[in-house]
Every structure is written in structure tokens, then in C-alpha cells.
CSV table of C-alpha atoms in Angstrom, one decimal:
chain,number,residue,atom,x,y,z
A,1,UNK,CA,0.1,0.2,-0.1
A,2,UNK,CA,1.6,3.4,-1.1
A,3,UNK,CA,1.2,6.1,1.0
A,4,UNK,CA,1.3,9.8,-0.2
A,5,UNK,CA,2.2,13.1,1.3
A,6,UNK,CA,-0.2,15.9,1.6
A,7,UNK,CA,-1.4,18.9,2.6
A,8,UNK,CA,-4.8,19.5,4.2
A,9,UNK,CA,-5.6,22.1,1.9
A,10,UNK,CA,-4.9,20.0,-1.0
A,11,UNK,CA,-7.7,17.2,0.0
A,12,UNK,CA,-10.2,19.6,0.9
A,13,UNK,CA,-13.0,21.0,-1.6
A,14,UNK,CA,-12.4,25.2,-3.3
A,15,UNK,CA,-13.3,27.1,0.3
A,16,UNK,CA,-13.4,23.7,2.2
A,17,UNK,CA,-11.7,25.5,4.8
A,18,UNK,CA,-13.9,28.1,6.5
A,19,UNK,CA,-13.9,30.2,9.4
A,20,UNK,CA,-16.7,30.0,11.6
A,21,UNK,CA,-18.8,33.4,11.9
A,22,UNK,CA,-17.1,36.1,14.1
A,23,UNK,CA,-18.5,38.1,16.7
A,24,UNK,CA,-19.6,40.9,14.4
A,25,UNK,CA,-22.0,38.2,12.7
A,26,UNK,CA,-22.9,36.4,15.6
A,27,UNK,CA,-23.6,38.1,19.0
A,28,UNK,CA,-24.7,37.0,22.5
A,29,UNK,CA,-28.3,38.6,22.2
A,30,UNK,CA,-28.6,36.6,18.8
A,31,UNK,CA,-28.9,32.8,20.7
A,32,UNK,CA,-31.9,31.5,22.1
A,33,UNK,CA,-33.3,28.7,24.0
A,34,UNK,CA,-34.5,26.7,21.2
A,35,UNK,CA,-34.0,26.4,17.3
A,36,UNK,CA,-30.8,25.0,15.4
A,37,UNK,CA,-27.8,24.4,17.5
A,38,UNK,CA,-24.2,26.1,16.6
A,39,UNK,CA,-21.3,24.2,17.2
A,40,UNK,CA,-18.7,26.0,19.6
A,41,UNK,CA,-15.3,24.6,20.7
A,42,UNK,CA,-16.7,23.5,24.4
A,43,UNK,CA,-19.1,21.2,22.5
A,44,UNK,CA,-16.6,19.0,20.5
A,45,UNK,CA,-15.8,15.9,23.0
A,46,UNK,CA,-14.4,12.7,22.1
A,47,UNK,CA,-15.3,13.1,18.7
A,48,UNK,CA,-18.7,13.8,19.1
A,49,UNK,CA,-20.6,16.9,19.3
A,50,UNK,CA,-22.4,17.4,22.8
A,51,UNK,CA,-25.7,19.2,23.3
A,52,UNK,CA,-25.3,19.7,26.9
A,53,UNK,CA,-24.4,23.3,26.8
A,54,UNK,CA,-25.0,24.2,23.1
A,55,UNK,CA,-26.0,27.3,22.0
A,56,UNK,CA,-29.1,27.6,19.7
A,57,UNK,CA,-30.3,30.6,16.9
A,58,UNK,CA,-33.4,30.9,15.2
A,59,UNK,CA,-34.4,30.5,12.0
A,60,UNK,CA,-34.0,34.2,10.4
A,61,UNK,CA,-30.0,33.5,11.8
A,62,UNK,CA,-30.2,30.3,10.0
A,63,UNK,CA,-30.7,31.6,6.8
A,64,UNK,CA,-28.5,34.6,7.4
A,65,UNK,CA,-25.7,32.3,8.6
A,66,UNK,CA,-26.4,29.4,6.0
A,67,UNK,CA,-22.5,29.5,4.5
A,68,UNK,CA,-21.8,27.7,8.0
A,69,UNK,CA,-23.9,25.4,7.9
A,70,UNK,CA,-23.0,21.8,8.6
A,71,UNK,CA,-22.8,18.2,6.4
A,72,UNK,CA,-22.1,14.9,7.2
A,73,UNK,CA,-18.9,14.1,6.8
A,74,UNK,CA,-17.2,17.9,7.4
A,75,UNK,CA,-14.9,18.1,10.6
A,76,UNK,CA,-15.8,21.0,13.1
A,77,UNK,CA,-12.3,21.9,14.3
A,78,UNK,CA,-11.4,24.1,18.1
A,79,UNK,CA,-10.0,27.5,16.2
A,80,UNK,CA,-8.9,29.1,19.5
A,81,UNK,CA,-7.9,27.2,23.1
A,82,UNK,CA,-7.6,23.8,23.1
A,83,UNK,CA,-6.5,23.8,19.2
A,84,UNK,CA,-6.4,20.2,17.8
A,85,UNK,CA,-9.7,19.3,19.0
A,86,UNK,CA,-12.0,18.4,16.5
A,87,UNK,CA,-15.4,16.2,15.9
A,88,UNK,CA,-17.0,14.5,12.7
A,89,UNK,CA,-20.1,15.5,11.7
A,90,UNK,CA,-22.7,12.9,11.4
A,91,UNK,CA,-26.5,12.7,10.2
A,92,UNK,CA,-27.8,13.7,13.3
A,93,UNK,CA,-25.9,17.1,13.2
A,94,UNK,CA,-26.6,17.8,9.2
A,95,UNK,CA,-27.8,21.6,9.0
A,96,UNK,CA,-26.2,22.7,12.3
A,97,UNK,CA,-23.9,25.7,12.3
A,98,UNK,CA,-20.0,25.6,12.7
A,99,UNK,CA,-19.8,28.7,15.6
A,100,UNK,CA,-17.7,31.3,16.4
A,101,UNK,CA,-14.1,29.7,17.6
A,102,UNK,CA,-14.6,27.2,15.1
A,103,UNK,CA,-13.5,26.0,11.7
A,104,UNK,CA,-15.3,23.8,9.1
A,105,UNK,CA,-13.5,21.3,6.9
A,106,UNK,CA,-15.1,20.0,4.1
A,107,UNK,CA,-12.8,17.5,2.0
A,108,UNK,CA,-13.1,16.2,-1.2
A,109,UNK,CA,-14.8,12.9,-1.5
A,110,UNK,CA,-12.7,11.8,-4.5
A,111,UNK,CA,-9.5,12.1,-2.8
A,112,UNK,CA,-9.9,11.2,0.6
A,113,UNK,CA,-12.4,9.1,2.6
A,114,UNK,CA,-14.2,12.1,5.2
A,115,UNK,CA,-14.2,9.2,8.1
A,116,UNK,CA,-10.7,8.6,7.7
A,117,UNK,CA,-9.7,12.0,7.5
A,118,UNK,CA,-11.5,12.7,11.1
A,119,UNK,CA,-9.0,10.2,12.4
A,120,UNK,CA,-5.6,11.2,10.6
A,121,UNK,CA,-6.5,14.6,12.0
A,122,UNK,CA,-7.2,12.8,15.5
A,123,UNK,CA,-3.1,11.7,15.2
A,124,UNK,CA,-1.4,13.1,18.2
A,125,UNK,CA,1.5,13.6,15.5
A,126,UNK,CA,-0.7,15.9,13.7
A,127,UNK,CA,-1.9,18.0,16.6
A,128,UNK,CA,1.1,18.5,17.9
A,129,UNK,CA,2.1,19.8,15.0
A,130,UNK,CA,-1.2,21.9,15.1
A,131,UNK,CA,-0.1,23.0,18.2
A,132,UNK,CA,3.3,24.0,17.7
A,133,UNK,CA,2.4,26.2,14.9
A,134,UNK,CA,-0.9,28.2,16.5
A,135,UNK,CA,-0.5,31.8,16.9
A,136,UNK,CA,-0.3,33.1,20.6
A,137,UNK,CA,1.1,31.5,23.6
A,138,UNK,CA,-1.7,32.6,26.1
A,139,UNK,CA,-4.8,31.6,23.8
A,140,UNK,CA,-3.4,29.8,21.0
A,141,UNK,CA,-5.3,30.4,17.7
A,142,UNK,CA,-5.6,29.0,14.0
A,143,UNK,CA,-6.7,30.4,10.9
A,144,UNK,CA,-7.4,28.8,7.4
A,145,UNK,CA,-3.8,28.8,6.5
A,146,UNK,CA,-2.2,27.3,9.0
A,147,UNK,CA,-5.2,24.6,8.7
A,148,UNK,CA,-4.7,24.1,4.8
A,149,UNK,CA,-0.9,23.5,5.7
A,150,UNK,CA,-1.3,20.9,8.1
A,151,UNK,CA,1.0,17.7,6.7
A,152,UNK,CA,-0.8,14.2,6.1
A,153,UNK,CA,0.4,11.1,5.2
A,154,UNK,CA,-2.6,9.1,3.2
A,155,UNK,CA,-2.9,5.6,1.6
A,156,UNK,CA,-3.6,6.2,-2.3
A,157,UNK,CA,-6.1,3.9,-2.1
A,158,UNK,CA,-9.4,5.2,-0.6
A,159,UNK,CA,-10.4,1.3,0.0
A,160,UNK,CA,-7.7,1.4,2.5
A,161,UNK,CA,-8.6,4.7,4.0
A,162,UNK,CA,-11.9,3.2,4.7
A,163,UNK,CA,-10.7,-0.3,6.3
A,164,UNK,CA,-8.5,1.9,8.3
A,165,UNK,CA,-11.5,4.3,9.2
A,166,UNK,CA,-13.8,1.1,10.2
A,167,UNK,CA,-11.4,-0.6,12.4
A,168,UNK,CA,-11.4,2.8,14.4
A,169,UNK,CA,-15.1,3.6,13.9
A,170,UNK,CA,-15.7,-0.1,15.6
A,171,UNK,CA,-14.2,1.3,18.8
A,172,UNK,CA,-16.0,4.7,18.6
A,173,UNK,CA,-19.4,2.7,17.9
A,174,UNK,CA,-18.7,1.2,21.4
A,175,UNK,CA,-17.6,3.9,22.9
A,176,UNK,CA,-20.8,6.2,22.0
A,177,UNK,CA,-23.0,3.1,22.6
A,178,UNK,CA,-21.9,2.7,26.3
A,179,UNK,CA,-22.3,6.4,26.7
A,180,UNK,CA,-26.0,6.5,25.4
A,181,UNK,CA,-26.4,3.5,28.5
A,182,UNK,CA,-25.0,5.5,30.6
A,183,UNK,CA,-27.3,8.4,29.7
A,184,UNK,CA,-30.1,6.5,30.2
A,185,UNK,CA,-29.5,5.0,33.7
A,186,UNK,CA,-28.5,8.7,35.0
A,187,UNK,CA,-31.8,9.8,34.0
A,188,UNK,CA,-33.1,7.3,35.7
A,189,UNK,CA,-31.6,7.9,38.8
A,190,UNK,CA,-32.6,11.3,38.5
A,191,UNK,CA,-36.3,10.3,38.2
A,192,UNK,CA,-36.2,8.3,41.2
A,193,UNK,CA,-34.8,11.2,43.0
A,194,UNK,CA,-37.3,13.5,41.6
A,195,UNK,CA,-40.2,11.2,42.3
A,196,UNK,CA,-39.6,9.9,45.5
A,197,UNK,CA,-38.0,13.2,47.3
A,198,UNK,CA,-39.3,16.2,45.0
A,199,UNK,CA,-42.6,15.0,44.0
A,200,UNK,CA,-42.9,13.2,47.3
A,201,UNK,CA,-44.6,9.7,45.7
A,202,UNK,CA,-42.1,7.6,47.8
A,203,UNK,CA,-42.8,3.9,48.7
A,204,UNK,CA,-46.0,4.1,51.2
A,205,UNK,CA,-46.5,7.8,50.4
A,206,UNK,CA,-50.5,7.0,50.5
A,207,UNK,CA,-50.1,6.3,54.6
A,208,UNK,CA,-48.0,8.9,55.5
A,209,UNK,CA,-49.0,12.5,56.5
A,210,UNK,CA,-47.3,15.5,55.0
A,211,UNK,CA,-47.4,18.9,57.2
A,212,UNK,CA,-46.0,22.0,55.4
A,213,UNK,CA,-44.5,19.5,52.5
A,214,UNK,CA,-42.8,17.7,55.1
A,215,UNK,CA,-43.5,13.8,55.1
A,216,UNK,CA,-43.7,12.4,58.8
A,217,UNK,CA,-40.9,11.1,60.4
A,218,UNK,CA,-38.8,13.3,58.0
A,219,UNK,CA,-36.1,16.0,59.4
A,220,UNK,CA,-35.4,19.5,58.2
A,221,UNK,CA,-31.5,20.5,58.9
A,222,UNK,CA,-28.7,21.4,56.7
A,223,UNK,CA,-26.3,20.2,54.0
A,224,UNK,CA,-23.6,20.1,56.8
A,225,UNK,CA,-25.9,18.5,59.2
A,226,UNK,CA,-25.5,14.9,56.7
A,227,UNK,CA,-22.6,15.8,54.5
A,228,UNK,CA,-18.9,16.7,56.0
A,229,UNK,CA,-15.9,17.8,54.1
A,230,UNK,CA,-13.0,14.8,53.6
A,231,UNK,CA,-9.7,14.7,52.3
A,232,UNK,CA,-6.3,15.9,53.4
A,233,UNK,CA,-4.1,18.6,51.8
A,234,UNK,CA,-1.4,16.2,50.4
A,235,UNK,CA,2.4,17.4,50.0
A,236,UNK,CA,3.8,17.5,46.4
A,237,UNK,CA,6.1,14.5,47.3
A,238,UNK,CA,2.8,12.3,48.4
A,239,UNK,CA,1.7,12.0,44.8
A,240,UNK,CA,3.5,9.0,44.5
A,241,UNK,CA,1.2,7.3,46.7
A,242,UNK,CA,-1.3,7.6,43.9
A,243,UNK,CA,-2.2,6.4,40.6
A,244,UNK,CA,-4.9,9.0,39.3
A,245,UNK,CA,-5.4,12.4,39.3
A,246,UNK,CA,-8.6,14.1,38.7
A,247,UNK,CA,-8.3,17.5,38.2
A,248,UNK,CA,-12.0,19.5,37.9
A,249,UNK,CA,-11.4,19.8,33.6
A,250,UNK,CA,-11.1,15.7,34.1
A,251,UNK,CA,-14.5,15.8,35.1
A,252,UNK,CA,-17.9,15.3,33.1
A,253,UNK,CA,-21.0,17.5,33.9
A,254,UNK,CA,-24.2,16.0,35.2
A,255,UNK,CA,-22.1,12.8,35.9
A,256,UNK,CA,-22.6,9.9,38.8
A,257,UNK,CA,-19.1,9.0,37.9
A,258,UNK,CA,-16.1,8.7,35.6
A,259,UNK,CA,-13.5,6.7,34.8
A,260,UNK,CA,-10.9,9.3,33.4
A,261,UNK,CA,-7.9,10.7,34.8
A,262,UNK,CA,-4.9,12.8,34.3
A,263,UNK,CA,-1.3,12.0,34.3
A,264,UNK,CA,-0.2,11.8,38.0
A,265,UNK,CA,2.9,13.8,37.0
A,266,UNK,CA,0.6,16.5,36.3
A,267,UNK,CA,-0.3,16.7,40.1
A,268,UNK,CA,1.6,19.6,41.5
A,269,UNK,CA,0.1,22.0,43.9
A,270,UNK,CA,-3.2,22.4,46.1
A,271,UNK,CA,-3.8,18.9,45.9
A,272,UNK,CA,-6.3,17.2,48.1
A,273,UNK,CA,-6.9,13.5,48.6
A,274,UNK,CA,-10.1,11.5,47.9
A,275,UNK,CA,-10.5,7.9,48.4
A,276,UNK,CA,-13.4,5.4,46.5
A,277,UNK,CA,-17.0,6.1,47.1
A,278,UNK,CA,-15.9,10.2,48.2
A,279,UNK,CA,-18.0,12.7,46.6
A,280,UNK,CA,-16.1,15.1,44.5
A,281,UNK,CA,-17.9,18.4,43.7
A,282,UNK,CA,-16.2,21.1,41.3
A,283,UNK,CA,-16.5,24.0,43.5
A,284,UNK,CA,-14.9,26.5,40.6
A,285,UNK,CA,-17.5,27.6,38.4
A,286,UNK,CA,-20.3,25.1,40.0
A,287,UNK,CA,-22.7,26.1,37.4
A,288,UNK,CA,-20.9,23.4,35.5
A,289,UNK,CA,-22.6,20.9,37.5
A,290,UNK,CA,-19.3,18.5,37.9
A,291,UNK,CA,-20.2,16.3,40.7
A,292,UNK,CA,-19.2,13.0,41.0
A,293,UNK,CA,-18.3,9.5,42.9
A,294,UNK,CA,-15.2,8.9,43.1
A,295,UNK,CA,-14.5,5.4,41.6
A,296,UNK,CA,-11.0,5.0,43.0
A,297,UNK,CA,-8.6,6.4,45.1
A,298,UNK,CA,-6.8,9.8,44.1
A,299,UNK,CA,-6.1,13.2,44.3
A,300,UNK,CA,-8.1,16.3,43.1
A,301,UNK,CA,-7.1,19.9,43.6
A,302,UNK,CA,-8.7,22.7,46.0
A,303,UNK,CA,-10.7,23.4,43.3
A,304,UNK,CA,-12.9,20.7,44.3
A,305,UNK,CA,-14.7,19.7,47.5
A,306,UNK,CA,-14.2,16.0,48.5
A,307,UNK,CA,-17.2,15.2,50.5
A,308,UNK,CA,-18.6,12.0,52.2
A,309,UNK,CA,-21.4,11.3,54.8
A,310,UNK,CA,-22.0,11.2,58.5
A,311,UNK,CA,-23.8,8.4,58.2
A,312,UNK,CA,-23.4,5.2,55.2
A,313,UNK,CA,-27.2,4.7,55.5
A,314,UNK,CA,-27.6,8.0,53.9
A,315,UNK,CA,-25.0,7.8,51.5
A,316,UNK,CA,-27.1,7.6,48.2
A,317,UNK,CA,-29.4,10.1,49.2
A,318,UNK,CA,-26.8,12.6,50.2
A,319,UNK,CA,-25.5,12.3,46.4
A,320,UNK,CA,-28.8,12.6,45.3
A,321,UNK,CA,-29.1,15.8,47.2
A,322,UNK,CA,-25.6,17.0,45.8
A,323,UNK,CA,-25.9,16.1,42.0
A,324,UNK,CA,-30.2,15.7,41.6
A,325,UNK,CA,-31.4,18.1,43.9
A,326,UNK,CA,-30.9,22.2,43.6
A,327,UNK,CA,-27.6,22.1,45.6
A,328,UNK,CA,-25.8,23.2,42.4
A,329,UNK,CA,-28.0,26.1,42.0
A,330,UNK,CA,-27.7,27.1,45.0
A,331,UNK,CA,-24.1,27.0,44.9
A,332,UNK,CA,-23.8,29.3,42.1
A,333,UNK,CA,-26.6,31.2,43.9
A,334,UNK,CA,-23.8,31.9,46.8
A,335,UNK,CA,-20.3,31.7,44.7
A,336,UNK,CA,-18.1,34.4,45.3
A,337,UNK,CA,-15.6,35.8,42.4
A,338,UNK,CA,-16.7,37.4,39.6
A,339,UNK,CA,-13.9,36.1,36.5
A,340,UNK,CA,-14.0,32.8,38.4
A,341,UNK,CA,-17.1,32.4,40.6
A,342,UNK,CA,-16.7,29.7,43.3
A,343,UNK,CA,-18.5,28.5,46.3
A,344,UNK,CA,-16.8,28.4,49.9
A,345,UNK,CA,-17.6,24.7,51.6
A,346,UNK,CA,-18.2,26.7,54.7
A,347,UNK,CA,-21.5,28.3,53.0
A,348,UNK,CA,-22.6,26.1,51.1
A,349,UNK,CA,-22.8,23.4,54.0
A,350,UNK,CA,-25.8,25.5,55.4
A,351,UNK,CA,-28.2,25.0,52.8
A,352,UNK,CA,-31.4,24.1,53.8
A,353,UNK,CA,-32.5,20.0,52.9
A,354,UNK,CA,-35.3,17.4,53.8
A,355,UNK,CA,-33.8,14.3,55.4
A,356,UNK,CA,-35.9,11.3,54.8
A,357,UNK,CA,-36.4,8.3,57.2
A,358,UNK,CA,-33.6,5.8,57.8
A,359,UNK,CA,-35.6,3.4,56.3
A,360,UNK,CA,-36.4,5.4,53.3
A,361,UNK,CA,-32.8,6.0,52.8
A,362,UNK,CA,-31.5,2.7,53.0
A,363,UNK,CA,-34.0,1.7,50.5
A,364,UNK,CA,-33.1,4.5,47.9
A,365,UNK,CA,-29.4,3.4,48.5
A,366,UNK,CA,-30.2,-0.3,47.5
A,367,UNK,CA,-32.0,1.2,44.6
A,368,UNK,CA,-29.3,3.4,43.5
A,369,UNK,CA,-26.0,1.5,44.2
A,370,UNK,CA,-27.6,-0.9,41.1
A,371,UNK,CA,-27.6,1.5,39.0
A,372,UNK,CA,-23.9,3.0,39.5
A,373,UNK,CA,-22.4,-0.3,39.5
A,374,UNK,CA,-23.4,-0.4,36.1
A,375,UNK,CA,-22.9,2.9,35.6
A,376,UNK,CA,-19.5,2.6,36.6
A,377,UNK,CA,-19.0,-1.1,34.6
A,378,UNK,CA,-19.9,1.1,31.4
A,379,UNK,CA,-17.7,4.0,32.0
A,380,UNK,CA,-14.8,1.7,32.4
A,381,UNK,CA,-15.2,-0.6,29.3
A,382,UNK,CA,-15.9,2.7,27.3
A,383,UNK,CA,-12.1,4.0,29.2
A,384,UNK,CA,-10.8,1.2,28.1
A,385,UNK,CA,-12.1,1.0,24.5
A,386,UNK,CA,-10.7,4.6,24.0
A,387,UNK,CA,-7.3,3.5,25.3
A,388,UNK,CA,-7.5,0.9,22.9
A,389,UNK,CA,-8.3,3.1,19.7
A,390,UNK,CA,-5.9,6.0,21.0
A,391,UNK,CA,-3.2,3.1,21.0
A,392,UNK,CA,-3.7,1.7,17.5
A,393,UNK,CA,-4.5,4.9,15.8
A,394,UNK,CA,-1.0,6.2,15.3
A,395,UNK,CA,0.2,2.9,14.3
A,396,UNK,CA,-2.5,2.9,12.0
A,397,UNK,CA,-2.0,6.5,10.7
A,398,UNK,CA,1.9,5.4,9.9
A,399,UNK,CA,1.5,2.1,8.6
A,400,UNK,CA,3.0,0.1,11.4
A,401,UNK,CA,0.2,-1.6,11.5
A,402,UNK,CA,-1.6,-3.1,8.1
A,403,UNK,CA,-5.0,-3.5,7.0
């Protein structure tokens, strides 16, 4: 199989590398709660496009910005900040818009398989080249010229390109399937919490008297009466005792747990230890909703609280309060600071809550434990598939592993 050295611009259609609309074309006031999604760099996650916090615009803006409309097979590339991050556009995102801070790549399908191109751009060697050629130190930026000059090496056979892409796509399909199952399980846990503790339709609710919104036997108190801060500040030398480093940036939003971690070598200062089953609560910019159950022992930074419960019977209920209830909104409302708002535990601990009976809490825990364990297994499988894909990708792209 022959491999050809090309530049990215040579295998894109004319005008195929296009910058998303600038701020003068798309203002903050143009966004709405409903409408067509606009893909920003923050939405480019693990090769896909997340809709968790995606911006939207109405039809008037879609028509005005139609030249930025996405088609299946396009690649959306981060233009600033974390340059090198990119995602494929699938049929599900057809008609969405490339947003501010991104570039849209549209390849010539006669010259390159579009899925292969996405994986070629994800090759660490290529990502390293892009980062080295980005403009600016504090906030790296790309432009169409830099991206057009990206050097690639591709097989001259479209069939070989498709074979390589199909191998890598099998891993991504497994990752996506696991991610969807995780979402469904997390939604089930959230519905259960809402049904029992918000709508008060818990087991035997028909036979329980409710006075001023509080069922008989339940107790009004503060969050700090149930949850306490745990973990100890660690010196840099103690990082050798751990294999996992979980900074706030590695924590996925609105998730029960995760299996990601950063390299322990990057754990350098302001560290806090946590153990399995502790709660790691993102205190910096709490509106990002980063609250998880730790799946392993490790280190995080002081931008997170490490929390646990005073009574183990209330462990599942306490976590549900922290992530499914009003806790994140409350934390956001009492945050201090403007540029990087953060919440202090000494303030958050005073959040008023209602605590169910121990019997109710243990019944909820038995249901929640089952969901949590299934989510944890799926996350571990997802992480293993991602690791295997990332090991294989550069070997396939260099021809070290044949197809």
C-alpha cells in the first residue's frame, strides 16, 4: 500500500476550510433557548458533538449564516484555545451551524475518505504539529492558512482509507453505545430521586401524612448535618502514593461517576486526597455541574471539595441531593468572585435540606447502588475502548499496523 504526503488544503474542496462566524456576525443576544444548534469548541468532546450546553439560534439567523451550515462528513475544528480538538459531523448534526471559535473542514470525497480524514487529524503527531504552529501563547489561535498547511500522510487507495477508518470506528461505536447507556441510567436515577424526594411519591406515601411539605418522620436540617468535608491536603511528594489525578477539567458534567483521570505527574500543587466512594464536587464555577462519586482513590485540586456522609445509610441520598437536587443552583447563587466564581464549603454547608427516614434512605440506596454499579462498569469499558483506540490510531496512520 502506497502512502502519499499531502497538505490538508490539497484534499479539501475549494473554500472547504472556513472560519465560523465572527462575533460581529453572531452576537450573544442572537442566541435563544430553542432553534438550530451552533457548534462551539466546548461542544467538541471525544470526537462527537455534545448538546449539553450547546447554543442555539432561530431560523432567521440560520438563513443569514447558511454558508456556515454543516454537512455529514464535515470536521469541526477548534480555532482557539484547545487547538487540535476536532469532531466529526454525522447525519444527526446535518444543518447545524459551525460556531464562533471553530473552523469547518469539508474534504473532497474523490481524494480522501471523510471518516479517515477525521482520524488522521486526531493522530497525536498531527495534533502536535497544529499546536506548535498555532499563533499566540496565552490563547493559541488557528487560521485557514495554518490549517491548510497541516501535513498528512494518506494511503493512495480510498478502499485502504475506509478499512482503516472502519477499524477505528468500531471502537468509537462501542464508546458511543456505552455513553448512551450511561445517559439512560443516570436519567433513571434522577427520575427516581425526583419521584421520591421532590414529588414525594415514595413507597407508602399514600399512608404518610405530609405537614407543611414535610412527610412525617422526615427532618429539616442543613446539608452540613449530613455531609462533611473529607480528604487531607497532600504534599507534592505524596503524589507517588496515588495512580490517579482527577482535576476539575477531567470531571464530566452531570455524571454519577467517570473513569477518566489525568497523568499523576501533572498533580503538582494545592492537592486534596480522596478515596473510593467519596464525592468530588467542583467548587470552581459550580454551574458547570461537576459532581461525581469517586471510582478510585486519587488526588484532585482544591478547586473541588471532597465530601462524604456522616451516616453511611444516607450515602446515596446525600449524593442525590448534591447532584440531582437544587444543590448546584444553590452553590452557584452563593458563589464569590466574578471572573472565576467559586463556592466555599463553609457557605454551602448551610443549605437547607429535608432528610428522609433512615428506612427510606436505605431503600433508595439499594436502588441507586444497582444503577451506580452498572454505570461504573460501562464507564470502565468506555475508558478501555478509548485507550485501545488511541494506542492503535497512530500505528494505523503510520502504516506500522497493516489492514
